[in-house]
XYZ file of N, CA, C and O in Angstrom:
736
model
N -46.044 -16.938 45.001
C -45.607 -15.726 44.350
C -44.083 -15.614 44.396
O -43.483 -15.051 43.504
N -43.433 -16.126 45.392
C -41.986 -16.037 45.536
C -41.253 -16.807 44.451
O -40.207 -16.382 43.971
N -41.824 -17.963 44.064
C -41.188 -18.784 43.040
C -41.266 -18.102 41.670
O -40.299 -18.135 40.901
N -42.398 -17.444 41.399
C -42.542 -16.726 40.131
C -41.590 -15.537 40.071
O -40.971 -15.270 39.041
N -41.439 -14.824 41.195
C -40.511 -13.685 41.253
C -39.075 -14.158 41.035
O -38.293 -13.510 40.338
N -38.735 -15.297 41.617
C -37.391 -15.855 41.469
C -37.138 -16.251 40.006
O -36.071 -15.985 39.464
N -38.136 -16.835 39.357
C -38.003 -17.238 37.962
C -37.820 -16.001 37.069
O -37.003 -16.010 36.136
N -38.579 -14.928 37.355
C -38.440 -13.690 36.581
C -37.062 -13.065 36.802
O -36.433 -12.561 35.873
N -36.573 -13.132 38.031
C -35.249 -12.586 38.345
C -34.160 -13.371 37.610
O -33.249 -12.789 37.032
N -34.264 -14.702 37.596
C -33.286 -15.542 36.884
C -33.321 -15.235 35.389
O -32.276 -15.123 34.741
N -34.527 -15.061 34.825
C -34.661 -14.739 33.406
C -34.039 -13.375 33.104
O -33.344 -13.204 32.092
N -34.262 -12.397 33.974
C -33.708 -11.054 33.771
C -32.185 -11.085 33.855
O -31.492 -10.468 33.034
N -31.657 -11.815 34.830
C -30.200 -11.929 34.973
C -29.621 -12.641 33.745
O -28.589 -12.239 33.201
N -30.304 -13.677 33.283
C -29.847 -14.405 32.098
C -29.814 -13.502 30.879
O -28.862 -13.536 30.084
N -30.838 -12.674 30.707
C -30.876 -11.744 29.583
C -29.750 -10.719 29.691
O -29.089 -10.387 28.708
N -29.523 -10.237 30.919
C -28.468 -9.256 31.145
C -27.096 -9.861 30.833
O -26.267 -9.253 30.154
N -26.864 -11.072 31.300
C -25.588 -11.742 31.066
C -25.398 -11.986 29.560
O -24.311 -11.768 29.016
N -26.450 -12.394 28.883
C -26.370 -12.609 27.432
C -26.056 -11.311 26.702
O -25.227 -11.290 25.792
N -26.716 -10.232 27.094
C -26.469 -8.938 26.457
C -25.051 -8.456 26.761
O -24.358 -7.936 25.882
N -24.617 -8.629 27.994
C -23.259 -8.215 28.371
C -22.216 -9.019 27.590
O -21.206 -8.469 27.140
N -22.464 -10.300 27.412
C -21.535 -11.138 26.646
C -21.492 -10.681 25.188
O -20.418 -10.623 24.584
N -22.637 -10.334 24.625
C -22.684 -9.858 23.232
C -21.913 -8.546 23.084
O -21.173 -8.358 22.113
N -22.068 -7.655 24.047
C -21.341 -6.384 24.012
C -19.840 -6.642 24.137
O -19.030 -6.051 23.419
N -19.454 -7.548 25.021
C -18.047 -7.875 25.213
C -17.445 -8.460 23.933
O -16.360 -8.061 23.507
N -18.144 -9.371 23.296
C -17.666 -9.965 22.043
C -17.539 -8.886 20.971
O -16.546 -8.842 20.237
N -18.507 -7.998 20.892
C -18.462 -6.915 19.914
C -17.261 -6.005 20.179
O -16.566 -5.605 19.244
N -17.011 -5.693 21.434
C -15.860 -4.856 21.795
C -14.549 -5.550 21.429
O -13.625 -4.914 20.912
N -14.458 -6.830 21.700
C -13.246 -7.577 21.371
C -13.020 -7.611 19.862
O -11.891 -7.446 19.395
N -14.077 -7.830 19.097
C -13.948 -7.823 17.637
C -13.478 -6.456 17.150
O -12.621 -6.351 16.272
N -14.053 -5.399 17.696
C -13.647 -4.043 17.330
C -12.186 -3.788 17.667
O -11.436 -3.217 16.877
N -11.762 -4.228 18.839
C -10.380 -4.061 19.278
C -9.426 -4.801 18.345
O -8.401 -4.262 17.919
N -9.773 -6.032 17.995
C -8.931 -6.829 17.097
C -8.853 -6.162 15.733
O -7.777 -6.079 15.129
N -9.960 -5.648 15.229
C -9.976 -4.976 13.929
C -9.123 -3.708 13.960
O -8.384 -3.431 13.018
N -9.199 -2.943 15.036
C -8.379 -1.732 15.170
C -6.902 -2.101 15.199
O -6.067 -1.469 14.542
N -6.548 -3.143 15.933
C -5.152 -3.583 16.012
C -4.661 -4.077 14.642
O -3.547 -3.774 14.230
N -5.487 -4.840 13.944
C -5.123 -5.341 12.613
C -4.916 -4.163 11.654
O -3.956 -4.113 10.894
N -5.821 -3.190 11.705
C -5.733 -2.001 10.868
C -4.447 -1.228 11.178
O -3.736 -0.791 10.271
N -4.139 -1.088 12.443
C -2.931 -0.382 12.868
C -1.677 -1.115 12.388
O -0.722 -0.494 11.911
N -1.678 -2.438 12.483
C -0.548 -3.244 12.024
C -0.343 -3.054 10.524
O 0.777 -2.845 10.052
N -1.430 -3.107 9.747
C -1.338 -2.930 8.292
C -0.879 -1.516 7.942
O -0.078 -1.323 7.028
N -1.377 -0.531 8.670
C -0.962 0.852 8.420
C 0.533 1.015 8.672
O 1.241 1.628 7.873
N 1.017 0.459 9.772
C 2.444 0.569 10.081
C 3.298 -0.149 9.039
O 4.379 0.327 8.688
N 2.827 -1.276 8.524
C 3.546 -1.982 7.462
C 3.587 -1.115 6.200
O 4.633 -1.007 5.541
N 2.476 -0.495 5.864
C 2.408 0.398 4.702
C 3.367 1.568 4.885
O 4.128 1.916 3.972
N 3.364 2.150 6.063
C 4.232 3.292 6.346
C 5.707 2.906 6.262
O 6.524 3.661 5.725
N 6.058 1.710 6.746
C 7.444 1.235 6.647
C 7.869 1.090 5.189
O 8.965 1.500 4.806
N 6.995 0.493 4.380
C 7.303 0.327 2.951
C 7.473 1.686 2.279
O 8.405 1.891 1.502
N 6.578 2.615 2.577
C 6.655 3.940 1.963
C 7.909 4.677 2.424
O 8.547 5.381 1.635
N 8.279 4.516 3.679
C 9.488 5.156 4.196
C 10.728 4.594 3.491
O 11.634 5.333 3.118
N 10.752 3.278 3.296
C 11.884 2.640 2.630
C 12.019 3.145 1.192
O 13.110 3.477 0.731
N 10.890 3.238 0.493
C 10.898 3.737 -0.882
C 11.300 5.214 -0.897
O 12.094 5.646 -1.736
N 10.763 5.968 0.034
C 11.085 7.392 0.127
C 12.585 7.594 0.321
O 13.193 8.460 -0.315
N 13.200 6.801 1.183
C 14.641 6.903 1.428
C 15.429 6.544 0.168
O 16.430 7.191 -0.144
N 14.980 5.540 -0.565
C 15.670 5.158 -1.801
C 15.595 6.277 -2.829
O 16.591 6.608 -3.471
N 14.418 6.891 -2.983
C 14.290 8.003 -3.920
C 15.121 9.205 -3.457
O 15.756 9.872 -4.260
N 15.115 9.480 -2.153
C 15.855 10.623 -1.619
C 17.361 10.467 -1.834
O 18.067 11.447 -2.060
N 17.854 9.250 -1.772
C 19.279 8.993 -1.974
C 19.631 8.900 -3.452
O 20.761 8.595 -3.800
N 18.636 9.098 -4.313
C 18.893 9.011 -5.743
C 19.015 7.587 -6.221
O 19.624 7.309 -7.238
N 18.438 6.662 -5.479
C 18.522 5.251 -5.828
C 17.224 4.764 -6.465
O 16.876 3.604 -6.331
N 16.512 5.638 -7.153
C 15.241 5.269 -7.755
C 15.342 4.091 -8.700
O 14.381 3.382 -8.921
N 16.543 3.895 -9.263
C 16.720 2.777 -10.185
C 17.586 1.688 -9.568
O 17.962 0.748 -10.243
N 17.929 1.823 -8.288
C 18.774 0.830 -7.628
C 17.943 -0.223 -6.900
O 18.484 -1.063 -6.218
N 16.626 -0.139 -7.021
C 15.768 -1.176 -6.438
C 14.733 -1.602 -7.451
O 14.414 -0.875 -8.383
N 14.232 -2.799 -7.252
C 13.229 -3.360 -8.151
C 11.877 -2.709 -7.854
O 11.412 -2.766 -6.710
N 11.225 -2.092 -8.836
C 9.936 -1.452 -8.585
C 8.818 -2.434 -8.198
O 7.819 -2.019 -7.637
N 8.994 -3.729 -8.488
C 7.965 -4.713 -8.126
C 7.992 -5.022 -6.633
O 6.978 -4.953 -5.953
N 9.168 -5.395 -6.126
C 9.272 -5.821 -4.718
C 9.894 -4.754 -3.831
O 9.890 -4.881 -2.617
N 10.435 -3.708 -4.450
C 11.071 -2.597 -3.754
C 12.291 -3.022 -2.937
O 12.620 -2.424 -1.939
N 12.952 -4.082 -3.376
C 14.210 -4.538 -2.776
C 15.352 -4.136 -3.700
O 15.146 -3.924 -4.890
N 16.553 -4.075 -3.151
C 17.723 -3.697 -3.934
C 17.977 -4.661 -5.083
O 17.668 -5.845 -5.005
N 18.557 -4.117 -6.161
C 18.881 -4.930 -7.333
C 20.292 -5.495 -7.198
O 21.215 -4.774 -6.847
N 20.435 -6.768 -7.476
C 21.755 -7.383 -7.507
C 22.364 -7.210 -8.887
O 21.707 -6.802 -9.834
N 23.632 -7.519 -9.013
C 24.324 -7.332 -10.279
C 23.957 -8.387 -11.312
O 24.060 -8.150 -12.504
N 23.517 -9.559 -10.880
C 23.347 -10.655 -11.826
C 21.898 -11.032 -12.116
O 21.589 -11.453 -13.203
N 21.026 -10.913 -11.168
C 19.670 -11.435 -11.366
C 18.680 -10.345 -11.764
O 17.573 -10.314 -11.296
N 19.097 -9.434 -12.635
C 18.188 -8.378 -13.031
C 17.943 -8.384 -14.537
O 18.731 -8.909 -15.305
N 16.803 -7.796 -14.900
C 16.419 -7.642 -16.292
C 16.351 -6.142 -16.549
O 15.762 -5.405 -15.764
N 16.943 -5.696 -17.646
C 16.896 -4.286 -18.030
C 16.166 -4.209 -19.367
O 16.577 -4.821 -20.347
N 15.056 -3.464 -19.379
C 14.288 -3.291 -20.611
C 14.918 -2.191 -21.460
O 15.727 -1.397 -20.969
N 14.547 -2.133 -22.722
C 15.089 -1.122 -23.627
C 14.816 0.294 -23.129
O 15.593 1.217 -23.386
N 13.731 0.485 -22.401
C 13.388 1.797 -21.860
C 14.297 2.187 -20.699
O 14.305 3.337 -20.275
N 15.046 1.224 -20.148
C 15.962 1.503 -19.048
C 15.464 1.059 -17.682
O 16.218 1.073 -16.714
N 14.203 0.666 -17.584
C 13.679 0.212 -16.298
C 14.273 -1.153 -15.943
O 14.396 -2.019 -16.805
N 14.618 -1.329 -14.676
C 15.292 -2.542 -14.204
C 14.435 -3.267 -13.171
O 13.791 -2.630 -12.352
N 14.506 -4.602 -13.196
C 13.721 -5.454 -12.298
C 14.526 -6.683 -11.928
O 15.428 -7.082 -12.664
N 14.144 -7.290 -10.810
C 14.646 -8.634 -10.538
C 14.036 -9.568 -11.581
O 12.863 -9.412 -11.945
N 14.812 -10.518 -12.011
C 14.333 -11.487 -13.002
C 13.081 -12.208 -12.494
O 12.089 -12.345 -13.215
N 13.102 -12.642 -11.225
C 11.959 -13.367 -10.655
C 10.717 -12.476 -10.571
O 9.604 -12.920 -10.831
N 10.915 -11.211 -10.208
C 9.780 -10.289 -10.071
C 9.114 -10.010 -11.413
O 7.892 -10.013 -11.520
N 9.936 -9.753 -12.431
C 9.356 -9.441 -13.731
C 8.689 -10.681 -14.322
O 7.618 -10.575 -14.955
N 9.245 -11.855 -14.074
C 8.589 -13.086 -14.544
C 7.242 -13.272 -13.851
O 6.254 -13.638 -14.483
N 7.180 -13.011 -12.543
C 5.918 -13.111 -11.790
C 4.913 -12.101 -12.327
O 3.736 -12.393 -12.490
N 5.389 -10.890 -12.632
C 4.506 -9.852 -13.152
C 3.929 -10.280 -14.502
O 2.744 -10.128 -14.750
N 4.780 -10.830 -15.387
C 4.305 -11.275 -16.702
C 3.282 -12.396 -16.582
O 2.326 -12.448 -17.342
N 3.481 -13.296 -15.617
C 2.508 -14.389 -15.429
C 1.162 -13.869 -14.956
O 0.128 -14.430 -15.286
N 1.153 -12.773 -14.207
C -0.090 -12.274 -13.632
C -0.778 -11.173 -14.406
O -1.902 -10.800 -14.100
N -0.139 -10.618 -15.434
C -0.717 -9.478 -16.153
C -1.224 -9.911 -17.524
O -0.509 -10.553 -18.278
N -2.454 -9.532 -17.816
C -3.029 -9.835 -19.132
C -2.423 -8.923 -20.183
O -2.296 -7.720 -19.976
N -2.028 -9.490 -21.302
C -1.495 -8.705 -22.405
C -0.137 -8.098 -22.130
O 0.294 -7.194 -22.842
N 0.545 -8.552 -21.082
C 1.826 -7.966 -20.700
C 2.878 -8.154 -21.780
O 3.712 -7.281 -22.003
N 2.829 -9.269 -22.467
C 3.837 -9.541 -23.498
C 3.747 -8.527 -24.625
O 4.738 -8.244 -25.295
N 2.572 -7.965 -24.847
C 2.402 -6.980 -25.913
C 3.008 -5.634 -25.540
O 3.361 -4.852 -26.410
N 3.106 -5.346 -24.247
C 3.569 -4.038 -23.803
C 5.047 -4.059 -23.443
O 5.773 -3.151 -23.765
N 5.507 -5.108 -22.806
C 6.913 -5.196 -22.422
C 7.138 -4.803 -20.983
O 6.746 -5.513 -20.076
N 7.754 -3.668 -20.770
C 8.154 -3.217 -19.436
C 6.946 -3.017 -18.517
O 5.998 -2.330 -18.884
N 6.982 -3.580 -17.302
C 5.873 -3.395 -16.359
C 5.616 -1.938 -15.987
O 4.473 -1.522 -15.855
N 6.670 -1.142 -15.832
C 6.483 0.277 -15.499
C 5.781 0.979 -16.647
O 4.803 1.694 -16.449
N 6.269 0.765 -17.855
C 5.657 1.410 -19.017
C 4.221 0.926 -19.226
O 3.350 1.698 -19.615
N 3.959 -0.349 -18.930
C 2.604 -0.885 -19.057
C 1.675 -0.245 -18.038
O 0.528 0.069 -18.339
N 2.163 -0.030 -16.825
C 1.334 0.539 -15.764
C 0.976 1.984 -16.043
O -0.100 2.441 -15.666
N 1.861 2.707 -16.690
C 1.595 4.119 -16.936
C 1.063 4.377 -18.344
O 0.817 5.520 -18.707
N 0.869 3.317 -19.136
C 0.405 3.486 -20.522
C -0.924 4.219 -20.592
O -1.136 5.043 -21.469
N -1.823 3.967 -19.638
C -3.131 4.628 -19.647
C -3.155 5.941 -18.910
O -4.143 6.649 -18.939
N -2.051 6.301 -18.260
C -2.013 7.540 -17.481
C -1.751 8.727 -18.397
O -1.289 8.574 -19.519
N -2.029 9.895 -17.886
C -1.782 11.113 -18.656
C -0.287 11.260 -18.911
O 0.521 10.962 -18.047
N 0.093 11.701 -20.112
C 1.514 11.853 -20.408
C 2.141 12.886 -19.480
O 1.502 13.852 -19.093
N 3.406 12.651 -19.144
C 4.081 13.544 -18.209
C 5.151 14.382 -18.891
O 6.008 14.928 -18.243
N 5.117 14.493 -20.198
C 5.981 15.427 -20.889
C 7.320 14.874 -21.328
O 8.304 15.581 -21.284
N 7.391 13.656 -21.744
C 8.645 13.063 -22.196
C 9.159 13.832 -23.412
O 8.426 14.133 -24.319
N 10.438 14.118 -23.385
C 11.048 14.791 -24.518
C 10.956 16.302 -24.446
O 11.526 16.992 -25.258
N 10.243 16.856 -23.500
C 10.119 18.301 -23.389
C 11.074 18.800 -22.321
O 10.788 18.706 -21.148
N 12.228 19.284 -22.729
C 13.143 19.831 -21.749
C 14.518 19.224 -21.846
O 14.802 18.409 -22.717
N 15.395 19.632 -20.935
C 16.773 19.159 -20.954
C 16.866 17.688 -20.571
O 15.905 17.108 -20.064
N 18.040 17.048 -20.799
C 18.202 15.624 -20.485
C 17.862 15.273 -19.046
O 17.340 14.210 -18.788
N 18.137 16.185 -18.089
C 17.794 15.844 -16.699
C 16.284 15.719 -16.514
O 15.810 15.021 -15.635
N 15.479 16.374 -17.364
C 14.021 16.237 -17.308
C 13.615 14.823 -17.680
O 12.638 14.296 -17.165
N 14.377 14.206 -18.604
C 14.090 12.814 -18.967
C 14.208 11.913 -17.746
O 13.411 11.022 -17.547
N 15.222 12.160 -16.920
C 15.415 11.366 -15.703
C 14.231 11.560 -14.764
O 13.748 10.632 -14.156
N 13.728 12.810 -14.629
C 12.583 13.081 -13.768
C 11.342 12.360 -14.259
O 10.572 11.837 -13.480
N 11.150 12.332 -15.585
C 9.997 11.643 -16.156
C 10.066 10.162 -15.795
O 9.096 9.560 -15.382
N 11.246 9.589 -15.955
C 11.423 8.179 -15.623
C 11.107 7.949 -14.149
O 10.456 6.987 -13.785
N 11.543 8.860 -13.299
C 11.270 8.727 -11.871
C 9.771 8.816 -11.614
O 9.244 8.076 -10.795
N 9.076 9.725 -12.319
C 7.618 9.806 -12.167
C 6.956 8.489 -12.554
O 6.021 8.042 -11.898
N 7.448 7.874 -13.639
C 6.887 6.589 -14.061
C 7.135 5.518 -13.003
O 6.236 4.743 -12.672
N 8.337 5.476 -12.485
C 8.671 4.484 -11.463
C 7.853 4.754 -10.206
O 7.318 3.830 -9.594
N 7.732 6.022 -9.828
C 6.910 6.361 -8.653
C 5.478 5.867 -8.838
O 4.895 5.291 -7.930
N 4.908 6.133 -10.015
C 3.529 5.716 -10.279
C 3.410 4.192 -10.175
O 2.488 3.667 -9.574
N 4.372 3.479 -10.756
C 4.357 2.018 -10.704
C 4.471 1.519 -9.258
O 3.722 0.639 -8.836
N 5.394 2.097 -8.496
C 5.568 1.708 -7.095
C 4.294 2.003 -6.312
O 3.825 1.183 -5.517
N 3.713 3.165 -6.549
C 2.466 3.518 -5.861
C 1.334 2.563 -6.217
O 0.539 2.184 -5.346
N 1.242 2.178 -7.486
C 0.201 1.220 -7.878
C 0.393 -0.115 -7.157
O -0.579 -0.729 -6.715
N 1.654 -0.549 -7.014
C 1.922 -1.787 -6.274
C 1.563 -1.640 -4.809
O 0.958 -2.537 -4.214
N 1.920 -0.509 -4.212
C 1.572 -0.271 -2.809
C 0.058 -0.172 -2.636
O -0.495 -0.662 -1.649
N -0.602 0.443 -3.607
C -2.058 0.585 -3.529
C -2.749 -0.773 -3.581
O -3.749 -0.994 -2.907
N -2.191 -1.702 -4.365
C -2.755 -3.054 -4.409
C -2.587 -3.761 -3.067
O -3.461 -4.505 -2.638
N -1.463 -3.520 -2.402
C -1.205 -4.144 -1.104
C -1.997 -3.487 0.016
O -2.417 -4.165 0.946
N -2.150 -2.167 -0.047
C -2.763 -1.405 1.044
C -3.867 -0.480 0.527
O -3.775 0.742 0.664
N -4.933 -1.034 -0.062
C -5.966 -0.177 -0.667
C -6.695 0.710 0.339
O -7.189 1.774 -0.024
N -6.757 0.314 1.612
C -7.462 1.164 2.578
C -6.688 2.423 2.935
O -7.271 3.375 3.410
N -5.379 2.423 2.701
C -4.562 3.566 3.094
C -4.084 4.394 1.895
O -3.693 5.534 2.057
N -4.094 3.792 0.707
C -3.639 4.496 -0.492
C -4.755 4.440 -1.535
O -4.805 3.538 -2.358
N -5.682 5.386 -1.478
C -6.764 5.404 -2.465
C -6.234 5.719 -3.865
O -5.163 6.306 -4.015
N -6.987 5.334 -4.878
C -6.572 5.552 -6.266
C -6.295 7.025 -6.556
O -5.378 7.355 -7.304
N -7.075 7.916 -5.958
C -6.868 9.350 -6.193
C -5.481 9.786 -5.729
O -4.851 10.644 -6.354
N -4.995 9.194 -4.663
C -3.659 9.544 -4.159
C -2.568 9.064 -5.096
O -1.537 9.714 -5.232
N -2.768 7.927 -5.752
C -1.747 7.389 -6.657
C -1.423 8.417 -7.732
O -0.252 8.734 -7.966
N -2.424 8.968 -8.368
C -2.194 9.941 -9.440
C -1.562 11.219 -8.902
O -0.653 11.771 -9.515
N -2.040 11.694 -7.774
C -1.502 12.931 -7.203
C -0.076 12.728 -6.706
O 0.808 13.543 -6.947
N 0.176 11.621 -6.027
C 1.494 11.376 -5.440
C 2.545 11.002 -6.479
O 3.738 11.136 -6.223
N 2.133 10.520 -7.645
C 3.099 10.083 -8.655
C 4.016 11.210 -9.101
O 5.126 10.958 -9.553
N 3.576 12.431 -8.981
C 4.400 13.571 -9.399
C 4.936 14.353 -8.196
O 5.457 15.446 -8.359
N 4.812 13.780 -7.016
C 5.280 14.438 -5.798
C 6.492 13.712 -5.234
O 6.735 12.552 -5.545
N 7.158 14.386 -4.356
C 8.239 13.758 -3.599
C 7.635 12.661 -2.728
O 6.509 12.785 -2.241
N 8.389 11.609 -2.519
C 7.901 10.521 -1.670
C 7.694 10.995 -0.239
O 6.941 10.377 0.517
N 8.325 12.093 0.145
C 8.087 12.670 1.476
C 6.634 13.137 1.596
O 6.054 13.066 2.672
N 6.062 13.604 0.493
C 4.650 14.025 0.494
C 3.760 12.820 0.771
O 2.783 12.916 1.505
N 4.114 11.664 0.201
C 3.332 10.445 0.441
C 3.226 10.199 1.931
O 2.150 9.948 2.461
N 4.379 10.254 2.582
C 4.410 9.965 4.022
C 3.639 11.004 4.821
O 2.942 10.668 5.780
N 3.745 12.265 4.420
C 3.062 13.315 5.179
C 1.545 13.237 5.023
O 0.808 13.619 5.931
N 1.065 12.722 3.893
C -0.378 12.652 3.655
C -0.989 11.300 4.006
O -2.207 11.155 4.005
N -0.146 10.331 4.298
C -0.649 9.000 4.643
C -1.390 9.075 5.971
O -0.906 9.662 6.929
N -2.582 8.509 6.010
C -3.342 8.537 7.261
C -3.991 7.181 7.509
O -4.329 6.459 6.582
N -4.139 6.889 8.776
C -4.726 5.614 9.201
C -6.189 5.835 9.513
O -6.533 6.457 10.518
N -7.041 5.339 8.642
C -8.479 5.472 8.886
C -8.930 4.379 9.843
O -8.350 3.304 9.905
N -9.956 4.672 10.579
C -10.525 3.713 11.517
C -11.345 2.702 10.729
O -12.132 3.072 9.879
N -11.169 1.419 10.984
C -11.949 0.425 10.246
C -13.437 0.543 10.543
O -13.820 0.981 11.631
N -14.262 0.205 9.564
C -15.705 0.220 9.775
C -16.049 -0.731 10.908
O -15.500 -1.822 11.013
N -16.948 -0.331 11.740
C -17.387 -1.196 12.824
C -16.571 -1.040 14.095
O -16.915 -1.570 15.129
N -15.457 -0.306 14.030
C -14.662 -0.106 15.233
C -15.378 0.888 16.120
O -16.003 1.834 15.660
N -15.316 0.648 17.394
C -15.993 1.521 18.344
C -15.325 2.895 18.337
O -14.120 3.027 18.307
N -16.128 3.908 18.355
C -15.627 5.279 18.374
C -15.779 5.816 19.797
O -16.738 5.497 20.486
N -14.829 6.641 20.229
C -14.951 7.216 21.580
C -16.158 8.145 21.658
O -16.502 8.803 20.683
N -16.773 8.195 22.820
C -17.927 9.064 23.032
C -17.467 10.512 23.017
O -16.382 10.835 23.459
N -18.313 11.383 22.478
C -17.950 12.806 22.412
C -18.715 13.576 23.428
O -19.746 13.350 23.830
């Protein structure tokens, strides 16, 4: 009887160790996913902060809406609508967008399907605001492609007509699916 009890004890310990190892692996995966999510959120927040600062300083047209980096004096393309891009960025955009040659400017192409924002209604400074709304929408669409978990499509439309400070205030880091939640 002692040998059978010992065999049952070894089997029980083996099952316990296997279950404990599975729980440990699951916890580690959850931890890694939370850290990855946090890293991506912080990268998104840095990009949004950089764009927000550029808009706040009135530099909405001093950076390329594709890569959100500053525009140099020589390597830029200016479309008839006034939107400016790095030559390399706009070429990359044209290679990746279907029917882009028919539309022209990437900003104008991105907002072509959006609701009109009132171009031509108001004083000349309103024209500048409209252009900024278009650039904001384009920048948000690019950020949304990079960070879809943090910038849902509904936010793109709402934020396109808001100050970039609103983007930052409403940005939130959701917990990834499968991450362990604290006990309540």
